[in-house]
Amino acid sequence: MAKFLGLDCSTQSITAVILDSNHKTIVYQKSLSYGKFLPEYKSPDGFLIHPDPLIKHSNPLMWASALDLICQTMQDDGVNLAEIAGISGSAQQHGTVYLNKDFLREDWLLKAESLAGAVKALLTRESSPIWMDSSTFADCRRIDAALGGPEQVRLRSGSSATERFAGPQISRFAREDANAYAGTAVIHLVSSFMASLLIGASAPIDHGDGAGMNLLNLSTLQWDAELLAATAPNLDIKLPQLVPSTHIIGEIHPYFCRYGFRKATPVIAWSGDNPNSLIGVGGWKPGTAVISLGTSDTFFAAMDRMATDPEGYGHVFGNPAGGFMSLICFKNGSLAREQIRKQYDLSWQEFDTCAFELTQPGNGGNIMLPYFTPEITPLVLNAGPVFEGNSMFKAQKSAAAAVRALVEAQAMTMRLHSAWQQQKTKKVRVTGGASKSDGICQVIADVFDAGVERLQISDSGAQGAAMRATQGGGAMDWASLSRSFCACDAGKTRKPIPANVAIYNELINDYAALEKSITG
Ligand code: XUL
């Protein structure tokens, strides 16, 4: 048997990817959005509508229903699930699910008609805060203070106390609903909750996703007693065990035989979507950085040693292939590109021509700070782009210069704010819609002095999970998985041009100085 299943429970949809390790092919891929297929949960975008814009919760029963739904859909699509030799999963990071002591028993799934039906009575909190929630500012500051300052939290957990992370969210729940918190026997991440449903028992949390909680000590890979104590009372007895992401956590529960799964199909630990995507795009090994050009731009990379961002913007998670990975998020991604394109009435083709052919590297000294929307890396609360350079540029009268300035700024801010990793980027893999642009890819190659490879993978989380299931099942190793499933079109690689690299090595200092003049 050579088929492996990866599932991805993301913010808006559930996805399944099945890969065949003998033929080195993806044999099935399906995504179902909660809004369309589970309208009864009244979450068109995957979360519950709330009058307070800082609060973003989802109904965990929706995720349980989605798991039933995707299994049913695979069966209806004629997939023989008895051929699946291993399963793993990916889930949006940071969300938490709160359950009572009956979830720790062995029989809660035995006679169930549906997963949501089995779990409903076991929840101690009806809704789950997700990564989009930013209601825990006060909790973050309390945790910082208890540890003796924000650097302590960062040095231990890999990230400063962060609003969307599980720890601050647990802290808020314990303060605001102490009774429900006291009745909570176990707190899961979305990933370990979904894994629990698959094995019909409370599953462990993996190091990849566990690092997104402000609770895991990255030096010991154990829960940090002081962070736990600063977060909420008795938290040590409510958290699952920690395991490496490659760990086989159990066998699929007989409940799933109704969909055709074979009894005892092994389940490999689930992880967060970013650790899974690192694997899914072939970025498991230090030296390769991944840049995903999406609504927000994200930069992530396997790290060759543990380091943290002294400025507190970057995060460190576990790399499922061992060691650590960075994740840095820039809000002004496609949003900013779209804004400039519209402002100058350009097609995407024209945008690319501006960035590539009509302007020169260094942009004649014209620099932009691309804060079209409030930025998180670096922290800029008052949005508004900054134009510094000649008068035409400052008056925003030159489309070509504005496009190049934006593209250069987005690449330079990524280099600047990933420098804390102190490792040489030898290769960059770029994904997402804007990776089609030759201009953008060439600027990234020149700014990072690294070859840029383009990769079109639509479901990198689910693909990474399927690859992890294959590795965990012993069928293939990381290197052969990456070669087989993350191959790039060699003809489209962009190489750094030494003269341009030299220009950006200078310009980045001017860019950093301009940024400092705004952020202080
Ligand atoms: C990472 C983060 C998001 C979520 C949702 O820190 O908050 O990427 O994992 O995808």
Short mmCIF file of C-alpha atoms and ligand atoms in Angstrom, two decimals, residues 11 92-94 131 164 273-274 315 317 327, ligand 1:
data_model
loop_
_atom_site.label_atom_id
_atom_site.label_comp_id
_atom_site.label_asym_id
_atom_site.label_seq_id
_atom_site.Cartn_x
_atom_site.Cartn_y
_atom_site.Cartn_z
CA THR A 11 -9.74 28.92 8.30
CA GLN A 92 -4.81 26.77 11.11
CA GLN A 93 -2.44 27.62 13.94
CA HIS A 94 -3.14 29.09 17.40
CA TRP A 131 -5.64 33.13 14.88
CA ARG A 164 -3.60 35.38 18.68
CA ASP A 273 -0.51 24.94 8.55
CA ASN A 274 2.80 26.82 8.38
CA HIS A 315 8.11 33.73 15.25
CA PHE A 317 7.94 27.17 15.28
CA LEU A 327 7.71 32.68 10.22
C1 XUL B 1 0.60 32.17 11.75
C2 XUL B 1 -0.84 32.50 11.60
C3 XUL B 1 -1.57 32.05 10.40
C4 XUL B 1 -2.46 30.89 10.76
C5 XUL B 1 -3.60 30.70 9.77
O1 XUL B 1 1.17 32.64 12.92
O2 XUL B 1 -1.43 33.10 12.46
O3 XUL B 1 -0.72 31.75 9.34
O4 XUL B 1 -1.72 29.73 10.95
O5 XUL B 1 -3.28 30.15 8.63
#
